[in-house]
Coordinates of C-alpha atoms in Angstrom, one line a residue:
X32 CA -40.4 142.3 -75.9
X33 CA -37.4 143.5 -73.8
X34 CA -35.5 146.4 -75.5
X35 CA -31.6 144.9 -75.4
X36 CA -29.7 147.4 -74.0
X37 CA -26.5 147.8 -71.7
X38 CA -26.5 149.8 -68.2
X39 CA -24.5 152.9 -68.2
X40 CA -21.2 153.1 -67.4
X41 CA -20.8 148.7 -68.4
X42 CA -20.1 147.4 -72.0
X43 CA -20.4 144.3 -74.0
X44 CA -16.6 143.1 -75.3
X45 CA -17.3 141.7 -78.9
X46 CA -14.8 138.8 -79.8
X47 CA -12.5 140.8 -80.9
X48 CA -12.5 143.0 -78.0
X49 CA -12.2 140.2 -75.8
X50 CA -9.4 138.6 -77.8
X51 CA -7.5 141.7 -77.5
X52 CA -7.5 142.2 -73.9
X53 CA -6.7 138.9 -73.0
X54 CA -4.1 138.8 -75.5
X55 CA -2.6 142.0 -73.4
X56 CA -3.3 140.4 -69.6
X57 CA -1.6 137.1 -70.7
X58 CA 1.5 139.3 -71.9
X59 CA 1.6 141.1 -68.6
X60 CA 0.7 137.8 -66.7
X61 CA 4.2 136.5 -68.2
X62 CA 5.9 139.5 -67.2
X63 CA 4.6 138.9 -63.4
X64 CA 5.2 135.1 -63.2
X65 CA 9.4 136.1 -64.7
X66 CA 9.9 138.1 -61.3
X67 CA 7.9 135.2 -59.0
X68 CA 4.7 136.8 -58.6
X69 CA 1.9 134.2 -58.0
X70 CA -1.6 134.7 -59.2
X71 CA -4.5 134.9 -56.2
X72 CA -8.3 135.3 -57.0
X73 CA -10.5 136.7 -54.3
X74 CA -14.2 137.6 -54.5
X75 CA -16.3 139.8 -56.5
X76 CA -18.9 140.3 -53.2
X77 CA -17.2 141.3 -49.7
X78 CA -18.9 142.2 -46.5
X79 CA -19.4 146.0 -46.4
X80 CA -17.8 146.5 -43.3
X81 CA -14.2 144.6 -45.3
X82 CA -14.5 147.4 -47.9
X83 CA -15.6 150.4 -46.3
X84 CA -12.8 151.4 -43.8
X85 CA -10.5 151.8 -46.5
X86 CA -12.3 153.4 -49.0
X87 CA -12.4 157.1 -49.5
X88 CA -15.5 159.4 -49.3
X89 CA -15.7 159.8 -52.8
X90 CA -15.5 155.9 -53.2
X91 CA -18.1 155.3 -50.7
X92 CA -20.1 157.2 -52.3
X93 CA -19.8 155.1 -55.5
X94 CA -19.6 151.6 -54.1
X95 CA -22.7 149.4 -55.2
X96 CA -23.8 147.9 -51.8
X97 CA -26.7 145.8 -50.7
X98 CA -28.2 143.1 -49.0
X99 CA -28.0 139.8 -50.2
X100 CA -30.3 137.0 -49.5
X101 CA -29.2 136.0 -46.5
X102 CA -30.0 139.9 -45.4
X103 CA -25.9 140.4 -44.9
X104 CA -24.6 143.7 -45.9
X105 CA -22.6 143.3 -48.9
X106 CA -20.8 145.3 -51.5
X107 CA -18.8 144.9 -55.0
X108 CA -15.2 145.7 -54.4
X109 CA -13.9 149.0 -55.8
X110 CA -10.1 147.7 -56.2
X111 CA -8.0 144.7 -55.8
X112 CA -5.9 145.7 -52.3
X113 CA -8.4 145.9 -49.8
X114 CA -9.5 142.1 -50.6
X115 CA -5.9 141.3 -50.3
X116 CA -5.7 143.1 -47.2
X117 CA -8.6 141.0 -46.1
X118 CA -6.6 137.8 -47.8
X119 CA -3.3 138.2 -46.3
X120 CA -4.3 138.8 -43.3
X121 CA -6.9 135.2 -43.2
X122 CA -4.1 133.5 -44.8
X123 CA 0.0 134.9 -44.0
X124 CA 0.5 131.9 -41.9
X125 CA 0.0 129.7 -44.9
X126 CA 1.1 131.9 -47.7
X127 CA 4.7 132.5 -45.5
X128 CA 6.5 136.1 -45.9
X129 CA 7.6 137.7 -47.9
X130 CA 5.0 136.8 -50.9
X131 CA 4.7 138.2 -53.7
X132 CA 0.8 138.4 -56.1
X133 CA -1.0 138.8 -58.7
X134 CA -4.4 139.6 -59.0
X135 CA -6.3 140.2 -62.2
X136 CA -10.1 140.6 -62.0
X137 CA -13.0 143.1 -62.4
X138 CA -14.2 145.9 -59.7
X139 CA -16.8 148.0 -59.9
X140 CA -17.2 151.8 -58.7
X141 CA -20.5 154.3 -59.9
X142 CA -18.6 156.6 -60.6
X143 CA -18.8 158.7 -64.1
X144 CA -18.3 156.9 -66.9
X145 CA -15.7 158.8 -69.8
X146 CA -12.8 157.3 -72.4
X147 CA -11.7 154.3 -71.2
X148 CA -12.4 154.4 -68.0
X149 CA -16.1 152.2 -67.3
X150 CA -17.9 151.4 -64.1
X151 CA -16.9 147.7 -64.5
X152 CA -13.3 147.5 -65.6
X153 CA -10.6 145.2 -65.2
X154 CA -7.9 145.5 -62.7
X155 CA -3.9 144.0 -62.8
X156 CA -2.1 144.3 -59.6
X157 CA 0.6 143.2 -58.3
X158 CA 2.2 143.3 -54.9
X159 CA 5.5 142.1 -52.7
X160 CA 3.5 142.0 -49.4
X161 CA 5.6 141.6 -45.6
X162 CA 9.1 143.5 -46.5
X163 CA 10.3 147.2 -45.9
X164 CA 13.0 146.3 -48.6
X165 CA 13.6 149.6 -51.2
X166 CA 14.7 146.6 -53.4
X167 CA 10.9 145.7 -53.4
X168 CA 10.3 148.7 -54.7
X169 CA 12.4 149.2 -57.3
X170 CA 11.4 145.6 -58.7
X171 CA 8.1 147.3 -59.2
X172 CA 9.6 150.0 -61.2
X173 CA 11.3 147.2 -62.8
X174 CA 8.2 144.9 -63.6
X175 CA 6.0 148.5 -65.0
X176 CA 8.9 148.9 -67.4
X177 CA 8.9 145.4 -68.4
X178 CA 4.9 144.8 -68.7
X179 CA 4.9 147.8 -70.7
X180 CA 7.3 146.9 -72.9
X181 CA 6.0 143.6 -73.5
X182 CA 2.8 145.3 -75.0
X183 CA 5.1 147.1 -77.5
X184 CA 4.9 150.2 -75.8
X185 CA 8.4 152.5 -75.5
X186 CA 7.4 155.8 -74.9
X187 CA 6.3 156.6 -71.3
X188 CA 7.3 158.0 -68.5
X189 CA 7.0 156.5 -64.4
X190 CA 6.8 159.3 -62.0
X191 CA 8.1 159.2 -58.9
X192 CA 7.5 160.6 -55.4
X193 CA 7.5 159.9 -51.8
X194 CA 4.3 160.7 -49.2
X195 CA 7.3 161.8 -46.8
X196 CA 8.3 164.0 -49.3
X197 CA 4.9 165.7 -49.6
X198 CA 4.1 165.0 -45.9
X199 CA 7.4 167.2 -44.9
X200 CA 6.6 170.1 -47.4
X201 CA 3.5 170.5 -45.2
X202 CA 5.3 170.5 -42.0
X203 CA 7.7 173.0 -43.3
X204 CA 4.6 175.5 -44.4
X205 CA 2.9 174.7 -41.1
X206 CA -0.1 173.3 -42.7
X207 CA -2.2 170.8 -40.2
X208 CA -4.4 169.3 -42.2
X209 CA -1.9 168.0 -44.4
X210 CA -4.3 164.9 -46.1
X211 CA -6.7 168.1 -47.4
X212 CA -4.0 170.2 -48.9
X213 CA -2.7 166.8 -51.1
X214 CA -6.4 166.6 -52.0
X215 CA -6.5 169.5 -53.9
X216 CA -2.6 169.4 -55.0
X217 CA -3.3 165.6 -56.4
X218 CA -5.9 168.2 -58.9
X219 CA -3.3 170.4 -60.9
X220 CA -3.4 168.4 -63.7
X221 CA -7.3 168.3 -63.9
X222 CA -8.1 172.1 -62.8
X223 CA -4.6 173.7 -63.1
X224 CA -2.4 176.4 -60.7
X225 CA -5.0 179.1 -60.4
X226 CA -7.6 176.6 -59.9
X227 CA -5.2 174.4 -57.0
X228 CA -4.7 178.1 -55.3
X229 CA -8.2 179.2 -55.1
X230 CA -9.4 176.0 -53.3
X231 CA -6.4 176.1 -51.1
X232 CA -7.3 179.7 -50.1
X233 CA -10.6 179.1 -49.8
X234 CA -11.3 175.3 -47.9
X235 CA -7.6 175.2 -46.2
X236 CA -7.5 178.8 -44.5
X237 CA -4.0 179.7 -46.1
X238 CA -3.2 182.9 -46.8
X239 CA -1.5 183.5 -50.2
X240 CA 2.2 183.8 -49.9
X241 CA 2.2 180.4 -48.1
X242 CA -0.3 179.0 -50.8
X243 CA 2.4 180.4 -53.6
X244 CA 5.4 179.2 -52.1
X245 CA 4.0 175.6 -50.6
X246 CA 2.7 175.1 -54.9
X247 CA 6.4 176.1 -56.2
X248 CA 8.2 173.4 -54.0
X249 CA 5.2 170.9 -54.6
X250 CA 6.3 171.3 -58.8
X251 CA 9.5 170.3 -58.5
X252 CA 10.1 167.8 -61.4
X253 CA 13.7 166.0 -62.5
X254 CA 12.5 166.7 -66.0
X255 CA 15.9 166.8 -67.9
X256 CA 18.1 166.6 -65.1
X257 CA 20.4 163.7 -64.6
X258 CA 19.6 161.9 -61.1
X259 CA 23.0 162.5 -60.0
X260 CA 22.5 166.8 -60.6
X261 CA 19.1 166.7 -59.4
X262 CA 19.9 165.1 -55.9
X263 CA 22.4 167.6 -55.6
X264 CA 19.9 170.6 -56.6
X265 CA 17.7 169.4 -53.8
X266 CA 20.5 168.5 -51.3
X267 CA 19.0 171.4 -49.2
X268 CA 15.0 170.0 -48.6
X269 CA 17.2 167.3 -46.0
X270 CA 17.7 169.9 -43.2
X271 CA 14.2 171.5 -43.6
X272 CA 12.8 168.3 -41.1
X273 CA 13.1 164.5 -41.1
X274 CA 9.6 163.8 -43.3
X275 CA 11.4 165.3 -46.1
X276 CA 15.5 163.9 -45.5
X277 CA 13.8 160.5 -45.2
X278 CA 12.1 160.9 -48.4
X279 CA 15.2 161.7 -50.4
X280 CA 16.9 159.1 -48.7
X281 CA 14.8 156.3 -49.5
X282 CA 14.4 158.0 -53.5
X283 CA 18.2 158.4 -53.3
X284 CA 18.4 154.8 -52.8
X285 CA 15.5 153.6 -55.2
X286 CA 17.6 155.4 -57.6
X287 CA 21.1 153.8 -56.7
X288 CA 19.5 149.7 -57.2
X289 CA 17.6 151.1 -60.4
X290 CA 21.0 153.0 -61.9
X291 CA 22.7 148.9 -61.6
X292 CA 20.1 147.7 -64.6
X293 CA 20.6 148.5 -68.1
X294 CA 17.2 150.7 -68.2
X295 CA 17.1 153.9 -69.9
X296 CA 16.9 157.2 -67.6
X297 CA 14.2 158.8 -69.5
X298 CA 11.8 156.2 -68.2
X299 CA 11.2 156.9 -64.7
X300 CA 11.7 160.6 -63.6
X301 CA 10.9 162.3 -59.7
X302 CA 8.1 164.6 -59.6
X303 CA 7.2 166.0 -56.5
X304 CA 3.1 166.8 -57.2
X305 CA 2.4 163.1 -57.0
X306 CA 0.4 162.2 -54.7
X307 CA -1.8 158.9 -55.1
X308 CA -3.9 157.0 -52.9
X309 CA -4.1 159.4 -49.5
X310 CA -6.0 157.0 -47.7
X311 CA -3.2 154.7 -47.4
X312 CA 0.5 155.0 -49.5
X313 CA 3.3 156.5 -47.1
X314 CA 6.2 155.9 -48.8
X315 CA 6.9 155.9 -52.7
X316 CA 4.6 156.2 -54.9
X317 CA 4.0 156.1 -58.8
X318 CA 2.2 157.3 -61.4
X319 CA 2.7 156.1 -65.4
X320 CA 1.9 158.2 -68.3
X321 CA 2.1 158.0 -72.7
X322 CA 4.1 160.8 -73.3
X323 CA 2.3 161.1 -76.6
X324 CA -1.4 160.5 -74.9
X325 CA -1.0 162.1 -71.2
X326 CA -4.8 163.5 -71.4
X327 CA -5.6 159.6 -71.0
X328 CA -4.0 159.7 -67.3
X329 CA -2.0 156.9 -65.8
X330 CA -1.6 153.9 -67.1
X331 CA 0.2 152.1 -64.0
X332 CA 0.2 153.6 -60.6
X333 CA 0.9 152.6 -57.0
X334 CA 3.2 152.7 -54.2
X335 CA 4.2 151.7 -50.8
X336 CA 2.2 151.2 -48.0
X337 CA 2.5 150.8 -44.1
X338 CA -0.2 149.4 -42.4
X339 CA -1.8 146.8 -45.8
X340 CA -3.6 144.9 -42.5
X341 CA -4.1 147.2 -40.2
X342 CA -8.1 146.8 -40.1
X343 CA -8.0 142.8 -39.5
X344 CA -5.1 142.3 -37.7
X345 CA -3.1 143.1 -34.8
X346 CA 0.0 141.9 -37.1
X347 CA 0.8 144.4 -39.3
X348 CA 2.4 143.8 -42.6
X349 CA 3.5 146.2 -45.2
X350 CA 4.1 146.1 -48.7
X351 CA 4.6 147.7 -52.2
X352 CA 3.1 147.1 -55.8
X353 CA 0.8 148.7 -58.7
X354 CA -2.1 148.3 -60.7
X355 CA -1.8 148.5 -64.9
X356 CA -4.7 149.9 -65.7
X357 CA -5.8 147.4 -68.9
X358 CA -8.9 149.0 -70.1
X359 CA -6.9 152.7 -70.9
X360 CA -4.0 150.6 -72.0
X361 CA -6.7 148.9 -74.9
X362 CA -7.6 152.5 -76.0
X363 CA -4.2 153.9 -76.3
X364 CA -3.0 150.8 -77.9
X365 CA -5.7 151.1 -80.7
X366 CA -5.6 154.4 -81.5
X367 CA -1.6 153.5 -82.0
X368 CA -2.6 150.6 -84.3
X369 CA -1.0 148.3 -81.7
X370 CA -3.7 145.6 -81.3
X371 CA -4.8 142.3 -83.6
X372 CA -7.8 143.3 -85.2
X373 CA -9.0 139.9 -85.6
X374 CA -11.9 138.1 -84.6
X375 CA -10.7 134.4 -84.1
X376 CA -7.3 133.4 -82.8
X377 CA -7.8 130.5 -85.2
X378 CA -5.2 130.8 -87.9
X379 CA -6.3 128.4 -90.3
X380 CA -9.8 127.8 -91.4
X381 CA -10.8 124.1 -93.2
X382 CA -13.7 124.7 -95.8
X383 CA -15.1 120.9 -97.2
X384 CA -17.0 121.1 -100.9
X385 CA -19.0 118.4 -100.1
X386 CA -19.9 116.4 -96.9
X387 CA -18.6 113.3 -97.0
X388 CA -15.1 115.4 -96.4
X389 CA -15.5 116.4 -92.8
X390 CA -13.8 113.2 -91.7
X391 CA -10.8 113.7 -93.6
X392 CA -11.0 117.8 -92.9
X393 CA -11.3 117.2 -88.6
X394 CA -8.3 114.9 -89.1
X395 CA -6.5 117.5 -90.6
X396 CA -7.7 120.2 -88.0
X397 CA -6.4 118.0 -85.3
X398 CA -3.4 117.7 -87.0
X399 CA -2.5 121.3 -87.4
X400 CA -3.3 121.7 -83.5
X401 CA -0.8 119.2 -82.1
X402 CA 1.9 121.3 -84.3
X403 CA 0.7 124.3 -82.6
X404 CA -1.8 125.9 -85.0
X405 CA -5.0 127.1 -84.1
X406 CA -7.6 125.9 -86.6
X407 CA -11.2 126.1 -87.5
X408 CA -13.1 123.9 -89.5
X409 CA -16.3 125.5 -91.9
X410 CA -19.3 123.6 -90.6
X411 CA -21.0 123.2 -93.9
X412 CA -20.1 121.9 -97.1
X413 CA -20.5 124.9 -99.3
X414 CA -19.6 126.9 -102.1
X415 CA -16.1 128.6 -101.6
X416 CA -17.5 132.2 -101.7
X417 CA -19.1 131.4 -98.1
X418 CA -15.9 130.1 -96.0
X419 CA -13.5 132.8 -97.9
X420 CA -16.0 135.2 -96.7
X421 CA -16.6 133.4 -93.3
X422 CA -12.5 134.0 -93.5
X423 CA -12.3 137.5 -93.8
X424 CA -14.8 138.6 -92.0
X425 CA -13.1 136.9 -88.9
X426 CA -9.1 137.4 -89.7
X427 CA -8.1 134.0 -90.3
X428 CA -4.6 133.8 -92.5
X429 CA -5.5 131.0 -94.4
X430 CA -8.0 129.1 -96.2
X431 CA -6.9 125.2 -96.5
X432 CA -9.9 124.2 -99.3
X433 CA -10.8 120.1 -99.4
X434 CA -12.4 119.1 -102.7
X435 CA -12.7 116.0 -104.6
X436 CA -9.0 115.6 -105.8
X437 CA -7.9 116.6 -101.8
X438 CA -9.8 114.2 -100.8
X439 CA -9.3 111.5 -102.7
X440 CA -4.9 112.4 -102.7
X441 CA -4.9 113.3 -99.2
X442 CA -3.9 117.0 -99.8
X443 CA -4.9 120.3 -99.2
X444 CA -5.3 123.2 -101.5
X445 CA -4.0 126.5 -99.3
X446 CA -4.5 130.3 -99.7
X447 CA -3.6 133.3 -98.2
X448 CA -6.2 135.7 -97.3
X449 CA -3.6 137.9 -96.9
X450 CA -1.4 138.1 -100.1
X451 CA -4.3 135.9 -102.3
X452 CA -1.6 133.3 -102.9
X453 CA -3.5 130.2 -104.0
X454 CA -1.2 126.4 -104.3
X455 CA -3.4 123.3 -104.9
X456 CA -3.2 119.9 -103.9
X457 CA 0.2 120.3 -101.4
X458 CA 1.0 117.5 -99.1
X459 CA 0.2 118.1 -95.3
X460 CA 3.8 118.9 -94.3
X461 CA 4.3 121.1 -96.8
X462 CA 1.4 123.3 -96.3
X463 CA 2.5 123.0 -92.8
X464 CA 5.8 124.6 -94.0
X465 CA 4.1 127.3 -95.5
X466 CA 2.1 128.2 -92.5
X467 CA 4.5 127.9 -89.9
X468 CA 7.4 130.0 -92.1
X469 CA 4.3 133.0 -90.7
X470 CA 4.1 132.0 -87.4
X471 CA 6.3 133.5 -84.9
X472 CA 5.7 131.2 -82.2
X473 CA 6.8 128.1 -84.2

């Protein structure tokens, strides 16, 4: 016998698992299809040589590669934006610029499995490809704000940088190998200042007083400042060189198309120790926390970046977007008591007290669907004890029983598994009254 048993790092999703999560990626999927993003799929398996150019060492390290049958050298793709790298550039001429996608799918990295966070998990991006626009970016301030709102959640925070920004900092300090410092700045959160300055002295040869003053410009964060006062308290970074006056600029202006919405300032704030994606953002990035759950990490990050094509084509394109990071978005949403903890997205189950009902009880299941109710029917004629069971166990809000006198009158007796409300023998419209005056998408 072969012990069941899951690899590490992978999980099974039970149906109420799944339910939940694609309850969340079609509420997001709404929110990208409102602002004309258009859904893309691209494959699980790419060559090697698609993925590897743009993956990091510590990604190449845990992509799952191999040869296939055909003895080609494959891989699993780590994240959604290479492939579309690989896409746009097979397809522009067709697809037309500027275009905006979607992509939701699952990628794989070995890396080490903790909370929320698997070596399968789901990916949502989406991207406005071929446009240097700032009004792209601020739509994808815009849509983060929106999909995260439309899963009920209020209290976050997007922050906000620009590589310039960090890229100019460096050129101010003298610091050459600018991609190496970011590496171990991107860590304050995880190992904290002392840590940051230790490995800075020790694998970036800088001595301390550059170390101490390099790490006091890299923190500086809006926090309660309005936009207007803290553009003004950091007026002065524009003369230090051009990295870090083009940086403002272009957060100056981000800042100006976002100020025309009605959205509340306390959602997006500037924070200078952002770095994100080194191998290939130069221009703004984000990063989204839970104010109340920030040990969980970000929730929706991204940014801008220059050269999306520049591995398969001579044509380069540029473009902006984000991934929402679904499978930390499940966990924080449980532990807030945000998700439907049911196990059928039937609303109504049909239990028959004897078999020659079942005709009579898959008319009225059929019924109930064309007026846009899910519902179940009991496969077996059975004593009531069974279905109601059946019911609870699997979160259905109602029980519509068929005995003899339903049968025979055409009716249905209904209860509510939630408030234990019983009414016998009611017509079909009626009961369809009662179950509708529940349902809010009726």
């Amino acid at each position: 016998m072969i012990t069941p048993k899951v690899l590490s790092g992978f999980k099974d999703r039970l149906p109420k698992d799944a339910i939940q999560k694609a309850q969340l990626l079609s509420k997001v999927s709404v929110v990208f299809q409102s602002f004309g993003f258009v859904p893309i799929e691209t494959p699980h398996l790419e060559y090697a040589e698609v993925l590897l150019p743009d993956a990091s060492s510590d990604i190449q390290k845990e992509i799952y590669r191999f040869k296939d049958h055909g003895d080609r050298d494959v891989a699993l793709r780590f994240d959604l934006t290479v492939p579309l790298a690989r896409f746009v550039s097979l397809h522009h001429q067709t697809l037309g610029m500027p275009f905006k996608r979607y992509a939701i799918g699952n990628v794989f990295r070995g890396e080490r499995a903790q909370k929320g966070r698997y070596r399968e998990f789901t990916q949502c991006d989406f991207d406005f490809i071929g446009s240097e626009s700032l009004v792209c970016d601020a739509e994808i301030v815009q849509v983060i704000i929106a999909s995260l709102k439309a899963l009920d959640l209020e209290d976050f925070c997007i922050s906000i940088n620009h590589r310039k920004i960090l890229n100019g900092i460096c050129e101010y300090f003298g610091v050459s190998q600018v991609n190496g410092v970011l590496r171990i700045v991107d860590k304050l959160e995880k190992i904290g200042l002392n840590g940051v300055e230790e490995e800075l002295k020790k694998e970036c040869d800088l001595n301390l007083n550059t170390i101490k003053e390099l790490l006091e410009m890299v923190q500086i964060k809006q926090n309660d400042l309005s936009h207007a006062e803290f553009f003004e308290k950091i007026a002065y970074l524009k003369d230090y060189n051009e990295n870090l006056k083009k940086g403002i600029q272009d957060l100056e202006r981000l800042y100006q198309l976002l100020g025309d919405l009605q959205i509340s300032q306390n959602l997006y704030k500037i924070d200078f120790s952002i770095a994100r994606g080194l191998g290939y953002y130069t221009g703004i990035v984000y990063e989204t926390t839970l104010n109340g759950m920030k040990s969980l990490g970000s929730v929706c990050s991204g940014g801008r970046y220059d050269h999306l094509t520049k591995n398969f084509s001579k044509e380069n394109l540029q473009g902006v977007g984000a991934s929402i990071g679904i499978d930390r978005l499940i966990v924080a949403l449980s532990e807030m008591q945000l998700l439907d903890e049911r196990s059928t997205q039937a609303k109504v189950l049909i239990a028959c007290m004897h078999e020659e009902y079942f005709s009579y009880a898959n008319r009225l299941a059929e019924s109930l669907r064309q007026s846009g109710i899910f519902s179940e029917v009991y496969p077996e004629a059975q004593k009531i004890k069974k279905p109601f069971s059946y019911a609870n166990h699997r979160g259905h809000e109602f029980v519509a029983v068929i005995g003899e006198e339903e049968f025979k009158s055409e009716t249905l007796s209904l209860k509510n598994m939630h408030s234990g409300m019983q009414l016998n023998c009611l017509s079909f419209l009626k009961a369809l009254e009662i179950i509708g005056e529940n349902d809010e998408d009726l």
